[in-house]
Coordinates of C-alpha atoms and ligand atoms in Angstrom, one line a residue:
M1 CA 25.7 -10.7 1.5
T2 CA 21.9 -10.0 1.0
E3 CA 20.6 -6.9 -0.6
L4 CA 19.0 -4.4 2.3
L5 CA 16.0 -2.7 0.4
K6 CA 15.1 0.0 2.4
G7 CA 12.1 2.0 1.9
K8 CA 13.6 5.5 2.8
P9 CA 15.4 6.0 -0.5
V10 CA 12.5 5.2 -2.3
A11 CA 10.3 7.1 -0.6
D12 CA 12.5 9.8 -0.7
R13 CA 13.1 9.6 -4.2
I14 CA 9.5 9.4 -4.8
T15 CA 8.8 12.9 -2.9
I16 CA 11.6 14.7 -5.0
E17 CA 10.1 13.4 -8.4
I18 CA 6.7 14.2 -6.9
A19 CA 7.6 17.7 -5.7
E20 CA 8.4 19.3 -8.7
K21 CA 5.3 18.1 -10.4
A22 CA 3.4 19.4 -8.0
E23 CA 5.5 23.2 -8.2
N24 CA 4.4 23.0 -11.7
L25 CA 0.4 22.4 -11.0
K26 CA 0.7 25.3 -8.5
A27 CA 2.3 27.8 -11.2
S28 CA -1.1 26.5 -13.7
G29 CA -3.1 27.7 -10.5
V30 CA -3.9 24.4 -9.2
V31 CA -3.1 23.4 -6.0
P32 CA -3.1 19.4 -5.2
T33 CA -5.5 18.4 -2.1
L34 CA -5.5 15.4 0.0
A35 CA -8.6 15.2 2.2
I36 CA -8.5 12.9 5.2
V37 CA -12.1 11.6 6.7
R38 CA -10.6 10.3 10.5
L39 CA -13.2 9.1 12.8
G40 CA -12.4 9.4 16.5
K41 CA -8.3 9.2 18.0
E42 CA -7.5 5.5 16.8
P43 CA -3.7 5.6 17.8
G44 CA -3.1 3.8 14.5
D45 CA -5.4 6.4 12.7
I46 CA -3.3 9.4 14.2
S47 CA 0.0 8.1 13.5
Y48 CA -0.4 7.6 10.0
E49 CA -2.3 10.6 9.3
K50 CA 1.1 12.3 11.2
G51 CA 3.2 10.4 8.8
A52 CA 1.0 11.3 5.8
V53 CA 0.7 15.4 6.5
K54 CA 4.7 15.4 7.5
R55 CA 5.0 13.3 3.9
A56 CA 2.7 15.5 2.2
A57 CA 4.4 18.9 3.5
E58 CA 7.8 17.6 1.6
A59 CA 5.9 16.6 -1.7
G60 CA 3.9 19.9 -2.0
V61 CA 0.8 18.6 -0.7
E62 CA -1.7 20.2 1.0
V63 CA -3.5 18.2 3.4
K64 CA -7.4 19.3 4.8
S65 CA -8.3 17.6 8.0
L66 CA -12.0 16.1 8.7
V67 CA -12.6 14.7 11.9
F68 CA -16.0 13.7 13.2
D69 CA -17.0 11.6 16.4
R70 CA -16.5 7.7 16.2
D71 CA -20.8 7.9 16.8
M72 CA -21.5 9.4 13.7
T73 CA -24.0 8.2 11.4
Q74 CA -23.3 6.9 8.1
E75 CA -25.8 8.3 6.6
D76 CA -24.1 11.4 7.7
L77 CA -20.9 9.8 7.0
I78 CA -22.0 9.5 3.3
A79 CA -22.6 13.1 2.9
E80 CA -19.3 14.4 3.6
I81 CA -18.0 12.0 1.2
E82 CA -20.4 13.4 -1.4
K83 CA -19.4 16.7 -0.7
L84 CA -15.7 16.0 -1.0
N85 CA -16.7 14.3 -4.4
E86 CA -17.9 17.8 -5.6
E87 CA -15.1 19.9 -4.1
D88 CA -12.8 20.7 -7.7
S89 CA -10.1 21.6 -4.8
V90 CA -10.2 18.3 -3.4
H91 CA -8.4 16.3 -6.0
G92 CA -8.0 13.0 -3.4
V93 CA -9.5 11.3 -0.4
L94 CA -8.4 8.8 2.2
I95 CA -10.8 7.9 4.2
F96 CA -9.7 5.7 7.7
R97 CA -10.6 2.0 8.1
P98 CA -11.5 0.1 9.7
L99 CA -14.7 2.4 11.0
P100 CA -16.6 1.8 13.7
K101 CA -18.9 -1.0 13.4
H102 CA -22.5 0.3 12.8
I103 CA -20.8 1.9 9.4
D104 CA -21.5 -0.3 6.6
E105 CA -17.4 0.6 5.2
K106 CA -17.9 -1.5 1.9
A107 CA -21.6 0.8 1.3
V108 CA -19.4 4.3 2.2
C109 CA -16.2 3.1 0.1
E110 CA -18.4 2.9 -2.6
V111 CA -19.5 6.7 -2.6
L112 CA -16.4 7.4 -3.4
D113 CA -15.6 9.2 -6.8
P114 CA -12.9 6.9 -8.2
A115 CA -10.9 9.8 -9.8
K116 CA -10.4 10.6 -6.3
D117 CA -9.9 7.2 -4.3
I118 CA -5.7 7.2 -3.9
D119 CA -5.8 4.2 -1.9
G120 CA -8.0 2.2 -4.1
I121 CA -10.7 0.8 -1.9
T122 CA -13.9 1.3 -4.4
S123 CA -14.7 -1.2 -7.2
G124 CA -14.0 1.5 -9.5
S125 CA -10.8 1.6 -8.6
L126 CA -10.4 -2.3 -8.2
A127 CA -11.9 -2.9 -11.8
G128 CA -9.6 -0.5 -13.4
I129 CA -6.8 -2.3 -12.1
F130 CA -8.3 -6.0 -13.1
M131 CA -9.5 -4.1 -17.0
D132 CA -6.2 -2.3 -16.8
S133 CA -7.4 1.0 -17.5
D134 CA -7.2 4.4 -16.2
V135 CA -9.5 4.4 -13.9
G136 CA -8.7 5.0 -10.3
F137 CA -5.7 4.3 -8.3
P138 CA -4.2 0.6 -6.9
P139 CA -4.3 0.3 -3.3
C140 CA -1.1 2.6 -1.8
T141 CA 0.6 -0.6 0.0
A142 CA 0.4 -2.9 -3.4
A143 CA 1.8 0.2 -5.3
A144 CA 5.1 0.3 -3.0
C145 CA 5.7 -3.5 -3.5
I146 CA 6.3 -2.8 -7.2
E147 CA 7.7 0.8 -6.3
M148 CA 10.3 -1.2 -4.4
L149 CA 11.2 -3.4 -6.9
D150 CA 11.3 -0.7 -9.9
H151 CA 13.7 1.2 -7.7
Y152 CA 16.1 -1.7 -7.0
G153 CA 16.0 -2.9 -10.2
Y154 CA 14.5 -6.1 -10.5
D155 CA 12.3 -6.3 -13.7
L156 CA 9.4 -8.3 -13.3
K157 CA 9.3 -10.1 -16.8
G158 CA 9.4 -13.0 -17.4
K159 CA 9.9 -14.1 -13.4
K160 CA 8.6 -16.3 -11.0
V161 CA 6.5 -14.1 -9.0
T162 CA 4.4 -15.7 -5.6
V163 CA 1.9 -14.0 -4.1
M164 CA 1.3 -15.3 -0.2
G165 CA -1.9 -13.7 0.9
R166 CA -5.4 -12.8 -1.4
S167 CA -6.8 -9.6 0.2
L168 CA -8.0 -6.9 -1.8
V169 CA -5.7 -4.0 -0.2
I170 CA -2.8 -6.4 -1.3
G171 CA -2.5 -9.3 -2.6
K172 CA -5.2 -9.4 -5.3
P173 CA -3.8 -6.3 -6.5
V174 CA 0.1 -6.9 -6.4
V175 CA -1.5 -9.8 -8.7
M176 CA -2.8 -8.0 -11.0
M177 CA 0.0 -5.2 -11.1
A178 CA 2.8 -7.9 -11.3
M179 CA 1.2 -10.1 -14.6
R180 CA 0.4 -6.3 -16.2
R181 CA 5.0 -6.3 -15.7
N182 CA 4.5 -9.5 -17.4
A183 CA 5.4 -11.2 -14.2
T184 CA 4.0 -15.8 -14.5
V185 CA 2.1 -15.0 -10.9
T186 CA 0.8 -17.6 -8.2
I187 CA -1.1 -16.7 -5.7
C188 CA -1.1 -18.8 -1.9
H189 CA -3.8 -18.0 1.0
S190 CA -4.8 -20.4 3.9
R191 CA -6.4 -23.1 1.9
T192 CA -3.2 -23.3 -0.2
T193 CA -1.7 -26.7 1.3
A194 CA 1.8 -26.7 3.7
E195 CA 3.8 -28.5 1.0
D196 CA 2.4 -26.3 -2.5
F197 CA 2.7 -23.0 0.1
A198 CA 6.6 -24.1 0.5
A199 CA 7.0 -25.5 -3.4
A200 CA 5.3 -21.9 -4.6
G201 CA 7.2 -20.3 -1.9
S202 CA 11.3 -21.9 -2.8
N203 CA 10.3 -22.0 -7.0
A204 CA 9.8 -18.2 -6.6
D205 CA 12.1 -15.5 -8.4
I206 CA 10.7 -13.3 -6.9
V207 CA 8.1 -13.8 -3.1
I208 CA 5.8 -10.9 -2.0
A209 CA 4.6 -12.2 1.2
A210 CA 1.2 -10.2 2.9
V211 CA 0.1 -13.0 5.0
G212 CA -0.6 -10.8 8.5
K213 CA 1.0 -13.5 10.6
A214 CA 4.2 -12.6 12.3
R215 CA 7.5 -14.8 11.0
M216 CA 5.2 -17.3 9.3
I217 CA 7.0 -17.5 6.2
T218 CA 10.4 -19.7 7.5
E219 CA 13.5 -20.9 5.5
D220 CA 12.3 -24.2 4.2
M221 CA 9.5 -22.0 2.2
L222 CA 11.7 -20.5 0.4
G223 CA 14.7 -21.2 -2.3
E224 CA 18.2 -19.3 -3.0
G225 CA 18.6 -16.4 -4.4
Q226 CA 15.3 -14.4 -4.2
V227 CA 13.9 -11.2 -4.0
I228 CA 11.5 -11.0 -1.0
I229 CA 8.9 -7.7 -0.8
D230 CA 7.6 -8.6 2.7
V231 CA 4.4 -6.4 3.6
G232 CA 4.0 -7.8 6.6
I233 CA 3.5 -5.5 9.5
N234 CA 3.2 -7.2 12.9
M235 CA 3.9 -8.0 16.6
D236 CA 5.8 -11.2 17.8
E237 CA 5.4 -12.5 21.3
N238 CA 7.5 -9.9 23.0
G239 CA 5.9 -7.4 21.1
K240 CA 8.6 -6.5 18.7
L241 CA 7.5 -5.2 15.5
C242 CA 8.4 -7.9 12.5
G243 CA 7.4 -9.0 9.0
D244 CA 5.5 -12.2 7.8
V245 CA 9.0 -13.9 6.7
D246 CA 11.8 -15.0 9.5
F247 CA 14.4 -13.0 8.3
D248 CA 16.6 -11.8 11.6
R249 CA 17.6 -8.0 10.6
E250 CA 20.2 -7.7 13.5
N251 CA 22.0 -11.1 11.9
P252 CA 21.2 -10.5 8.3
D253 CA 23.7 -13.4 6.7
E254 CA 21.8 -16.3 8.6
G255 CA 19.3 -17.9 8.2
I256 CA 16.6 -16.5 5.8
G257 CA 19.0 -13.9 5.0
A258 CA 22.5 -16.3 3.5
H259 CA 19.9 -17.5 1.3
A260 CA 17.9 -14.3 -0.4
A261 CA 19.9 -12.2 -2.7
A262 CA 17.5 -9.1 -1.6
I263 CA 14.6 -8.4 1.4
T264 CA 13.0 -5.7 2.6
P265 CA 13.3 -5.4 6.3
V266 CA 10.2 -5.0 8.8
P267 CA 10.9 -1.9 10.0
A268 CA 12.0 0.0 7.6
G269 CA 10.6 -1.4 4.5
V270 CA 7.6 -1.4 2.4
G271 CA 5.4 0.2 5.2
S272 CA 7.8 3.5 4.6
V273 CA 7.3 3.7 1.0
T274 CA 3.2 4.1 1.4
T275 CA 2.9 7.9 2.3
A276 CA 5.1 8.9 -0.7
V277 CA 2.4 6.4 -2.8
L278 CA -0.4 8.3 -1.7
M279 CA 1.7 11.7 -2.3
K280 CA 1.6 9.9 -6.0
H281 CA -1.8 9.9 -6.4
V282 CA -2.6 12.8 -5.3
I283 CA -0.6 14.7 -7.6
N284 CA -1.8 12.2 -10.5
A285 CA -5.3 12.6 -9.3
A286 CA -5.0 16.7 -9.5
E287 CA -2.8 16.2 -12.8
K288 CA -5.7 14.2 -14.1
A289 CA -8.4 17.1 -13.1
A290 CA -6.5 19.6 -14.5
D291 CA -6.1 17.8 -17.8
R292 CA -10.1 17.1 -17.8
V293 CA -10.7 21.1 -17.6
Ligands
NAP1 P1 -5.0 -9.7 5.2 O1 -6.5 -9.4 5.1 O2 -5.9 -10.8 6.5 O3 -5.0 -11.1 4.2 C1 -4.2 -12.2 4.9 C2 -4.4 -12.9 3.7 O4 -3.4 -14.2 4.1 C3 -5.4 -13.6 3.4 O5 -5.8 -14.0 2.3 C4 -5.3 -15.1 4.0 O6 -5.5 -16.0 3.4 C5 -3.6 -15.0 3.9 N1 -3.2 -16.0 5.1 C6 -3.3 -15.7 6.2 N2 -3.0 -16.7 6.9 C7 -2.3 -17.4 6.4 C8 -1.7 -19.0 6.2 N3 -1.6 -19.2 7.5 N4 -0.9 -19.4 5.3 C9 -1.6 -19.2 4.2 N5 -1.9 -17.6 3.5 C10 -3.0 -16.9 4.6 O7 -4.1 -9.1 5.8 P2 -3.2 -7.8 4.9 O8 -4.8 -6.5 5.0 O9 -3.7 -8.1 3.7 O10 -2.6 -7.2 5.5 C11 -1.1 -8.0 5.3 C12 0.0 -7.7 6.0 O11 0.3 -6.6 5.5 C13 -0.4 -7.3 7.6 O12 0.3 -8.0 8.5 C14 -0.4 -5.6 7.5 O13 -0.3 -5.3 9.0 C15 0.3 -5.3 6.7 N6 0.1 -4.4 5.9 C16 1.3 -3.7 6.0 C17 1.1 -2.7 5.1 C18 2.4 -1.4 4.6 O14 2.1 -0.1 4.9 N7 3.3 -2.1 4.9 C19 0.1 -1.9 4.6 C20 -1.2 -2.4 5.0 C21 -0.8 -3.9 5.8 P3 -7.4 -16.3 3.4 O15 -7.8 -14.9 2.2 O16 -7.6 -17.9 2.8 O17 -8.4 -15.7 4.7

């Protein structure tokens, strides 16, 4: 029977650990604070913000929400981010993306101080991941994949890990993080041949799926006894939320579930862990800032 790797116990454990750290920071006069920058009222942003605010309250993190019009100019947005960089009371900044089309997203992200970049959007943070240095933070979803594996006791050392997807948000950073844990990593993307994709999937001990295609990863692309981390959040043809992996959570012992040792469900898997990781990064940023004083 496959083990269902749910996100909630992972998120709850992280929250308890960081709440203690938040208390210690507050006792020394530092209130860990996250600034959320939102342009307009995109439903996805509002719903993520709601979850983040709830998680922040549990973790002892203050949230400062900055809401601007969606037609705000790039110059004004950059000026706001520069102000947040200078504000000592703000330790982490989350900018909701995608930004509206008239704004050069990369230019805006680059203005953020990597020390406050708690979701890995600056090249400073990405360089930090690639160089194993202490600059910035990895993107929360990539970090959440590793948190899931750690929590459920799956050591990556010497394991064959196949990462499906090579985005800067998930695929590439997770490759570097798995390599840092001494995994042997294979990465697949849209130009990988179907034959190589299936071979890389079948041959792995651990599969991390982040292609963003509903149930694209089928039984014939996977092997026996694997640990599968499904990062995908997609809508299927019936408007139902599903992952990238063709796993039927209603019938977990059939199909892929009959062969996998463990798998993260969608929903209630990796997605449930990202806001806890976000708060962990804020606490970490606050600790680093306190050390610098
Ligand atoms: P993305 O930027 O669209 O990247 C998708 C990656 O998958 C690309 O590298 C692409 O290859 C590859 N790919 C696409 N179609 C493929 C195919 N048919 N065969 C092989 N590779 C293929 O997506 P993303 O931002 O990384 O997100 C991936 C998934 O994670 C989405 O479902 C997203 O909703 C979900 N997500 C979840 C969370 C969470 O909290 N759990 C957070 C963020 C995103 P190329 O590079 O060659 O184009």
